CSV table of C-alpha atoms and ligand atoms in Angstrom, one decimal:
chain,number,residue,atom,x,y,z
A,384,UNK,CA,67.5,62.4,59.8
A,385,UNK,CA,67.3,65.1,62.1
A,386,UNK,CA,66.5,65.6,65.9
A,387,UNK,CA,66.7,67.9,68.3
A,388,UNK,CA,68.9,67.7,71.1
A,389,UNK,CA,67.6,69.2,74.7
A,390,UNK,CA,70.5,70.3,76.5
A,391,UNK,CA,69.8,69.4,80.4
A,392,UNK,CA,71.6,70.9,83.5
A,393,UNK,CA,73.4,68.8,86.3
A,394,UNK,CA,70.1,68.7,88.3
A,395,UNK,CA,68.1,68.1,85.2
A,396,UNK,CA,69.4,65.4,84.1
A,397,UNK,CA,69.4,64.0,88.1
A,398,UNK,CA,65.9,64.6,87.9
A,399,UNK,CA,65.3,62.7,84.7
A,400,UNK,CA,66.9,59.8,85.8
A,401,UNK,CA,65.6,60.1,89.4
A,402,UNK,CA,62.5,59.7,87.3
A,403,UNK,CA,63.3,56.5,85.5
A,404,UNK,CA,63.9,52.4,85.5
A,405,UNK,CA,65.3,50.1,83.8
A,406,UNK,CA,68.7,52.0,83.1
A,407,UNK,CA,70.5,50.4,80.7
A,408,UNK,CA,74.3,52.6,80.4
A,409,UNK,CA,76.1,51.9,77.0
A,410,UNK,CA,79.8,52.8,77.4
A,411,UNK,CA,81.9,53.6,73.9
A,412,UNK,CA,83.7,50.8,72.2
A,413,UNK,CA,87.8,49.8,72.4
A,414,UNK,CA,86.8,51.5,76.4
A,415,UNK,CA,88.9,53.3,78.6
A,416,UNK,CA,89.4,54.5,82.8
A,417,UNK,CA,86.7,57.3,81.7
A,418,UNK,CA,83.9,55.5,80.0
A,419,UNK,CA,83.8,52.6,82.4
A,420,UNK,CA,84.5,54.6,85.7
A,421,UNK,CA,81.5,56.9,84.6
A,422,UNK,CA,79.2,54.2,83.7
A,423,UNK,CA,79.9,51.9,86.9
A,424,UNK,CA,79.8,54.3,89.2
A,425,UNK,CA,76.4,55.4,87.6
A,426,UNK,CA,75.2,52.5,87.5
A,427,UNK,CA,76.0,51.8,91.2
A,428,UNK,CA,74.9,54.9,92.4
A,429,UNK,CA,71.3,53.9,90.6
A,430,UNK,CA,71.2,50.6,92.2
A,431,UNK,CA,71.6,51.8,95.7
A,432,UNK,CA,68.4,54.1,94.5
A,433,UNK,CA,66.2,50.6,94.2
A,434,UNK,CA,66.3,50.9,90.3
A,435,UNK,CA,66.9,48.6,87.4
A,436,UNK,CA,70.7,49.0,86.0
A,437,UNK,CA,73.3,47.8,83.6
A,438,UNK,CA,76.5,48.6,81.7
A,439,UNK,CA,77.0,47.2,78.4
A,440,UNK,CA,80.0,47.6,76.3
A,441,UNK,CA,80.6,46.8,72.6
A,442,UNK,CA,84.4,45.2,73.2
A,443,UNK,CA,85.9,43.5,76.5
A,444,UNK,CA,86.7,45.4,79.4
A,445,UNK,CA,90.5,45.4,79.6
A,446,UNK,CA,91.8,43.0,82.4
A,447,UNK,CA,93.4,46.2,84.2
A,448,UNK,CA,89.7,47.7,84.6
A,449,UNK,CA,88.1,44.3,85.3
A,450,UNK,CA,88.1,45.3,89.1
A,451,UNK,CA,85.5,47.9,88.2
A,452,UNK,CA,83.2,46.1,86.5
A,453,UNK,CA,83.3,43.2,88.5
A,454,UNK,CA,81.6,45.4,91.1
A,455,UNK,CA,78.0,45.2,89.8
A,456,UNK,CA,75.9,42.1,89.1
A,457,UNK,CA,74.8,41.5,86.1
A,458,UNK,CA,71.0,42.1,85.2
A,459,UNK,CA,69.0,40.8,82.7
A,460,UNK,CA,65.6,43.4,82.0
A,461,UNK,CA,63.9,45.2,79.4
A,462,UNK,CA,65.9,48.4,79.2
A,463,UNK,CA,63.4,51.4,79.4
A,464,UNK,CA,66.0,54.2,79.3
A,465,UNK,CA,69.0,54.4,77.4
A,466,UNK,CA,72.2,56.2,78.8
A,467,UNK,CA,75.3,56.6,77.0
A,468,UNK,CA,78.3,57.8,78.9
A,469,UNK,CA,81.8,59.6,77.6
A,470,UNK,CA,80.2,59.1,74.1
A,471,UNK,CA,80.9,61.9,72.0
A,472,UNK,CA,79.7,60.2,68.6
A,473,UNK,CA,77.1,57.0,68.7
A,474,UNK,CA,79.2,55.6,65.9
A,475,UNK,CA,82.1,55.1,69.0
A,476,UNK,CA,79.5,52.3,70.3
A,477,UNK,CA,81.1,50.6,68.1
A,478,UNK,CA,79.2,47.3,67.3
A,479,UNK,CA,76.7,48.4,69.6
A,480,UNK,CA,76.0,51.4,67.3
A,481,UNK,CA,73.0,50.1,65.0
A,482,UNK,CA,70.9,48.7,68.1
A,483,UNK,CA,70.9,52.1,69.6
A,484,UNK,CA,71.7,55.0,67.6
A,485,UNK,CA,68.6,56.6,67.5
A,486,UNK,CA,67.4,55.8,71.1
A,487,UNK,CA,69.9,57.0,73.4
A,488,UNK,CA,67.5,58.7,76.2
A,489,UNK,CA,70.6,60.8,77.7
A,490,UNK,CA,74.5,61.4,76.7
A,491,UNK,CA,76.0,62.3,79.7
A,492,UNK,CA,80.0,63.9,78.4
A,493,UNK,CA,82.6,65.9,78.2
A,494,UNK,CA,83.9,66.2,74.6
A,495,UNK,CA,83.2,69.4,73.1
A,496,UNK,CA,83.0,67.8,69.7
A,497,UNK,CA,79.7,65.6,70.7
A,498,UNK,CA,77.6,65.5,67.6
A,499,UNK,CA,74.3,65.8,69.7
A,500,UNK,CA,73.1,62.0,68.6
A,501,UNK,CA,70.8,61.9,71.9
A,502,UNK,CA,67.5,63.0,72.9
A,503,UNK,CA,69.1,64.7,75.6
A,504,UNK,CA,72.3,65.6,76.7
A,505,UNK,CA,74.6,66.6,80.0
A,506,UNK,CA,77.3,68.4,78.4
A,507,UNK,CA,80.0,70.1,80.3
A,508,UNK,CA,83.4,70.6,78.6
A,509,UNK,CA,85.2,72.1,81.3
A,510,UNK,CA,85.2,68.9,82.9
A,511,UNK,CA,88.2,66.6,82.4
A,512,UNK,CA,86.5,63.3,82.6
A,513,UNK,CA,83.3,62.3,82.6
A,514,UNK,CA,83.5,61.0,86.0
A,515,UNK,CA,84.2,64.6,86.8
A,516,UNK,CA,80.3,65.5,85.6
A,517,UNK,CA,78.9,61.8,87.0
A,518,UNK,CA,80.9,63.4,90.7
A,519,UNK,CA,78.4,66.2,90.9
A,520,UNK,CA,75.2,63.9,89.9
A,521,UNK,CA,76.2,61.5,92.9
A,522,UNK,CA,76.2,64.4,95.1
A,523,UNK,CA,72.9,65.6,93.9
A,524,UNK,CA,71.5,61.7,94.5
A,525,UNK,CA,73.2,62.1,98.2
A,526,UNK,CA,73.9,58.1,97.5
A,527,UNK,CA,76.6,56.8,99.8
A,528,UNK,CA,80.3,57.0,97.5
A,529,UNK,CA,81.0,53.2,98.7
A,530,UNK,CA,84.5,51.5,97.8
A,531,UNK,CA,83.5,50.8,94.4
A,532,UNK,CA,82.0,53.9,93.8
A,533,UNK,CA,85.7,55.9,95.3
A,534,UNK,CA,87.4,53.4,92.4
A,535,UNK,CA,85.4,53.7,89.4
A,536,UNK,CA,85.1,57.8,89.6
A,537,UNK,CA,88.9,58.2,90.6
A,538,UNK,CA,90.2,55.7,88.0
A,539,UNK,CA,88.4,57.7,85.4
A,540,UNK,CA,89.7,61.0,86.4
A,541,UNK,CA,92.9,60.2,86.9
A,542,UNK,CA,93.4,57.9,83.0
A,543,UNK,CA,92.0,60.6,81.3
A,544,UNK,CA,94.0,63.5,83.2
A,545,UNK,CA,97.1,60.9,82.7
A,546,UNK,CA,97.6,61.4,86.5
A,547,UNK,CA,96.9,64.9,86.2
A,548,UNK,CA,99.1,65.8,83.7
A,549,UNK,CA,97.1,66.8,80.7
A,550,UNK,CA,96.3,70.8,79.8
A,551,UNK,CA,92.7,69.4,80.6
A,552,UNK,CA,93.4,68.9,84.4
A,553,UNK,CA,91.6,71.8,86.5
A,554,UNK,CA,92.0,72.9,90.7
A,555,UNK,CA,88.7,71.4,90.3
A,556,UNK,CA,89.7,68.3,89.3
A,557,UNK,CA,91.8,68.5,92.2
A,558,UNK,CA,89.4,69.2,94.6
A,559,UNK,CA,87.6,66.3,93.4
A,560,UNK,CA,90.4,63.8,93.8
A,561,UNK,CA,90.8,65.5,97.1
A,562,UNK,CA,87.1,64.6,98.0
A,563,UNK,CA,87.5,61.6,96.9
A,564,UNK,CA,91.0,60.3,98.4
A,565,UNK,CA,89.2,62.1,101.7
A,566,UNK,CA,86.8,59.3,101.2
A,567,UNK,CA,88.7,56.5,101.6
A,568,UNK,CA,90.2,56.1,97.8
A,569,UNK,CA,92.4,53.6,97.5
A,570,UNK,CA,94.7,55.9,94.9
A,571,UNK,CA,98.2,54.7,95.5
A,572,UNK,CA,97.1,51.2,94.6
A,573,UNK,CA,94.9,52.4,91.6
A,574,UNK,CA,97.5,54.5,90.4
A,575,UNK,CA,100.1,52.1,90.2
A,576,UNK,CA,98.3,49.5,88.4
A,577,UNK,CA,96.9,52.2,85.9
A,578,UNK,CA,100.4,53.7,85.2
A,579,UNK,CA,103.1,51.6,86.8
A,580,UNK,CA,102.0,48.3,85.6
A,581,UNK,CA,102.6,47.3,81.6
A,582,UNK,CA,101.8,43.5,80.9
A,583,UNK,CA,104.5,41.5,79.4
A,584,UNK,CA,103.5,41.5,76.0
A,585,UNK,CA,103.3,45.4,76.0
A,586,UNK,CA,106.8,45.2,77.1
A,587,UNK,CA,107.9,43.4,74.7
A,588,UNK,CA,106.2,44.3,72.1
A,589,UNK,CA,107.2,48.3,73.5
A,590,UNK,CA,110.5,46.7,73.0
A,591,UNK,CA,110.0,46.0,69.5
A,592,UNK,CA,108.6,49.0,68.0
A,593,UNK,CA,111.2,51.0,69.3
A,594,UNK,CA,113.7,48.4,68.2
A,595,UNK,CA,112.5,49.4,64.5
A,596,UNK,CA,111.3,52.7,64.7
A,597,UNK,CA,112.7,54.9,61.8
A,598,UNK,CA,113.4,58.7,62.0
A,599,UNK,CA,113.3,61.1,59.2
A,600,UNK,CA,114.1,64.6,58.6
A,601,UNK,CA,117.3,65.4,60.9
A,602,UNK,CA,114.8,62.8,63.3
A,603,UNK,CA,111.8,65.4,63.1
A,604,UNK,CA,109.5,62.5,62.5
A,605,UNK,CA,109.5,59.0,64.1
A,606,UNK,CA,107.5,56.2,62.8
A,607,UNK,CA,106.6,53.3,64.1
A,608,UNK,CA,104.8,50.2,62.5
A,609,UNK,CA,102.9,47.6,64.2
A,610,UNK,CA,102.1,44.8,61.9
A,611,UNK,CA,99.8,41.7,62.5
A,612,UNK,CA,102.9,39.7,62.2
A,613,UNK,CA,104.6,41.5,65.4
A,614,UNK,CA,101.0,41.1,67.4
A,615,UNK,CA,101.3,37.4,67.0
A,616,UNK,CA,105.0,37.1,67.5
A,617,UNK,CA,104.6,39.1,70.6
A,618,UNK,CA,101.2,37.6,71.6
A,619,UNK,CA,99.6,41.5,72.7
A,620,UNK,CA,96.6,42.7,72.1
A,621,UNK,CA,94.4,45.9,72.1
A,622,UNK,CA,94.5,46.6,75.1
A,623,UNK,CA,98.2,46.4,75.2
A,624,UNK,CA,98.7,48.9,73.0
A,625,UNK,CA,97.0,51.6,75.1
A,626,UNK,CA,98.7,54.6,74.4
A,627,UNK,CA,101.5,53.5,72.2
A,628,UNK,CA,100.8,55.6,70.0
A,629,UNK,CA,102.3,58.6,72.4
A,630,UNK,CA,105.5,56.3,72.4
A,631,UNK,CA,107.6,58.4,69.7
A,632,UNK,CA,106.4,61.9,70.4
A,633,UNK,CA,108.4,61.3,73.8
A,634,UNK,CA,111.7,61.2,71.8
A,635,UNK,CA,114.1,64.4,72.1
A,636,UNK,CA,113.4,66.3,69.2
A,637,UNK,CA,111.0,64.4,66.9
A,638,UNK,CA,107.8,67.0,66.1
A,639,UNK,CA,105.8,64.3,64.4
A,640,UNK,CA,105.1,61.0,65.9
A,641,UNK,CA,103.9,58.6,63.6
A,642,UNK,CA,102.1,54.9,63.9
A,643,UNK,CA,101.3,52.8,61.3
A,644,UNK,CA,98.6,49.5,62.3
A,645,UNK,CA,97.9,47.1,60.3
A,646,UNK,CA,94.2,46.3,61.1
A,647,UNK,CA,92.9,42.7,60.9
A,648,UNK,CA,90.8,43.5,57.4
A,649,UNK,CA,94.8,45.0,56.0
A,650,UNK,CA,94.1,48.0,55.9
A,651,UNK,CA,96.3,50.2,57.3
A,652,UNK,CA,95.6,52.6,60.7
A,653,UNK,CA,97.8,55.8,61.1
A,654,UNK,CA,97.8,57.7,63.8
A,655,UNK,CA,99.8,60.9,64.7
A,656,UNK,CA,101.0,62.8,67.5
A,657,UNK,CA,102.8,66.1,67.1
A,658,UNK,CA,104.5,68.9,69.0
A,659,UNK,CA,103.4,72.5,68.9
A,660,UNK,CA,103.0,73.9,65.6
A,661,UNK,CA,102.4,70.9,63.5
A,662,UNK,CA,98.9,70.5,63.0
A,663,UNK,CA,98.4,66.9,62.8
A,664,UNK,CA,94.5,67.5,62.2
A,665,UNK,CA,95.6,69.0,58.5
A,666,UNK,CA,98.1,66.3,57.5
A,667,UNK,CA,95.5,64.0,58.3
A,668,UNK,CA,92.8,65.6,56.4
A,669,UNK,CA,94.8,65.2,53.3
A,670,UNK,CA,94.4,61.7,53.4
A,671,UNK,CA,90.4,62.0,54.1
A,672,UNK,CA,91.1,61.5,58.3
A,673,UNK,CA,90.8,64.3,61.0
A,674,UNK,CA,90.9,64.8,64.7
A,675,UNK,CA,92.4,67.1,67.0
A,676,UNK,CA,95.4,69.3,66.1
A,677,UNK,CA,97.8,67.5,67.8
A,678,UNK,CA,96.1,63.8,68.0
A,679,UNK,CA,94.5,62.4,64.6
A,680,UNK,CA,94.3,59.9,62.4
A,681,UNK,CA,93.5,58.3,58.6
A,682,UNK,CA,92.9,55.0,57.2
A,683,UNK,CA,94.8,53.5,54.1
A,684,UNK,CA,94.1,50.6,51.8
A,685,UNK,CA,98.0,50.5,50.3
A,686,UNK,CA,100.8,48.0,51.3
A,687,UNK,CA,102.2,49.2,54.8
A,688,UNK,CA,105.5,49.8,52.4
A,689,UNK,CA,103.7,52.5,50.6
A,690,UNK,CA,102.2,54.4,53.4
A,691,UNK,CA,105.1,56.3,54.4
A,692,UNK,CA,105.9,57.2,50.9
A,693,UNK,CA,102.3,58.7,50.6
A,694,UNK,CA,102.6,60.3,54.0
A,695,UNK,CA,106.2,61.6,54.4
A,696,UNK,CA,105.9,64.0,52.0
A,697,UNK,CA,102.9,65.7,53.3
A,698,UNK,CA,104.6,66.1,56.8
A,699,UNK,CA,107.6,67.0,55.4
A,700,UNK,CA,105.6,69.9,53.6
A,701,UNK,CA,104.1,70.5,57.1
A,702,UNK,CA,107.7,71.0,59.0
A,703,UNK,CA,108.9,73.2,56.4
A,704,UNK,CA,105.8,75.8,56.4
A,705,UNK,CA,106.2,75.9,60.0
A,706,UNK,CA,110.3,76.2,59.6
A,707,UNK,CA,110.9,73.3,61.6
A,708,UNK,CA,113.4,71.5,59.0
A,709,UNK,CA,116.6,71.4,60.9
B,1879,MN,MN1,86.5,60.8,78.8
């Protein structure tokens, strides 16, 4: 199947939704700060325009984001227009992804990989969140940027900068958090419950992993496994594992992070995290999995035991080319 993709510009794709009702905003699956900043504070921007809106989401919003979606009331209608937001792929809809694959109205996003799934989309990958691109459409509406509003865009911005942090973080970001912290944000209190706050099951099971982790290599590569059995015996869930996969890279001289998940079905989830040169993209590939070069991921089917054989070598082969073997 084919379709083409009409690229829209900011006020474009104000104008298409000025024009529209019954705006139904799908946000990706397993979601983060960005996807359900950008769709709440869309979606509450719309509703102070007299329209039709809603936010659906294929998993549970994470209790730490809760105080976002809690902001808009629930609507039951006949959605007319589709909007996905921070949706590079429609198979990231997750369970959602059947329903709506081929109707999405409007992608509104930042990810320079988008596969161009809807019939029309706001692209801007100089932005570092989507909120960043839903910041200048709010403008353009002129709509009020209430409490919520402040919350949902600066949460979003600042998860997906990691508190301005990342290489993806721009003076414009900054001016935008500036804009909005002039507005009333409350960002001492969002920050702290967005990166000073871990639940107590991601403590302990924090506590765990790095109870367990195994280095290799002179401790070039650090792996760390999270099986079903430590979920239970430390009663966290997915949402408590946010961005423990970032856990190992953090150690003093490891190059390759590794982290192994067993996923409910047994098969087995790797995901890898590596320093300047290693490109994790290509070690990933081997095994049929891909991403960015120094975030991806594969899948295997083997015993967790036999993982690491399969994989070690490969990274190993990795550290030498790049004449990282210490
Ligand atoms: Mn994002």
């Amino acid at each position: 199947m084919s379709r083409t993709t009409s690229e829209l510009s900011l006020k474009e794709a104000c104008e298409y939704l000025l024009g529209r009702d019954q705006i139904l905003i799908l946000t990706h699956a397993q979601p983060d700060g960005d996807t359900i900043g950008s769709g709440y504070a869309l979606a509450l921007a719309l509703k102070a325009l007299h329209k039709q809106v809603a936010v659906r989401c294929a998993d549970p919003i994470p209790h730490k984001f809760t105080f976002i979606s809690l902001s808009l009331e629930p609507e039951e209608f006949e959605p007319q227009t589709i909007v996905a937001v921070d949706v590079a792929d429609c198979k990231l809809l997750g369970s959602l992804c059947e329903e709506y694959k081929d109707v999405v109205d409007l992608c509104i996003d930042h990810h320079v990989s988008n596969v161009r799934y809807a019939k029309r989309l706001l692209l801007d990958a100089n932005a570092s969140a989507t909120c960043e691109i839903i910041y200048g459409m709010l403008k353009i509406f002129e709509t009020p940027l209430n409490r919520h509003i402040l919350s949902a865009l600066y949460t979003g911005i600042v998860t997906d900068t990691g508190c301005f942090k990342y290489s993806n973080t721009t003076a414009k970001t900054h001016r935008i958090a500036a804009e909005l912290i002039d507005a009333g944000v409350d960002y001492a209190e969002i920050n702290r419950v967005m990166f000073d706050t871990k639940s107590r099951e991601r403590v302990k099971i924090e506590g765990a992993v790095m109870d367990n982790m195994d280095f290799y290599f002179g401790g070039r590569v650090a792996v760390i496994a999270i099986t079903r059995k430590l979920l239970i015996q430390t009663g966290a869930n997915d949402s408590d594992l946010d961005g423990i996969n970032a856990l190992s890279r953090t150690i003093e001289g490891v190059m390759v992070g590794v982290t192994l998940r067993e996923k409910k079905d047994g098969k087995i989830k790797i995901s890898l995290r590596t320093n300047a040169p290693i490109d994790a993209t290509s070690i990933c590939h081997r095994f049929g999995g891909g991403g960015h070069p120094r975030a991806a991921g594969c899948e295997f089917t083997c015993p967790i035991e036999e993982v690491t054989e399969q994989l070690l070598p490969v990274i190993r082969e990795s550290l030498e080319e790049n004449g990282c073997l210490i």
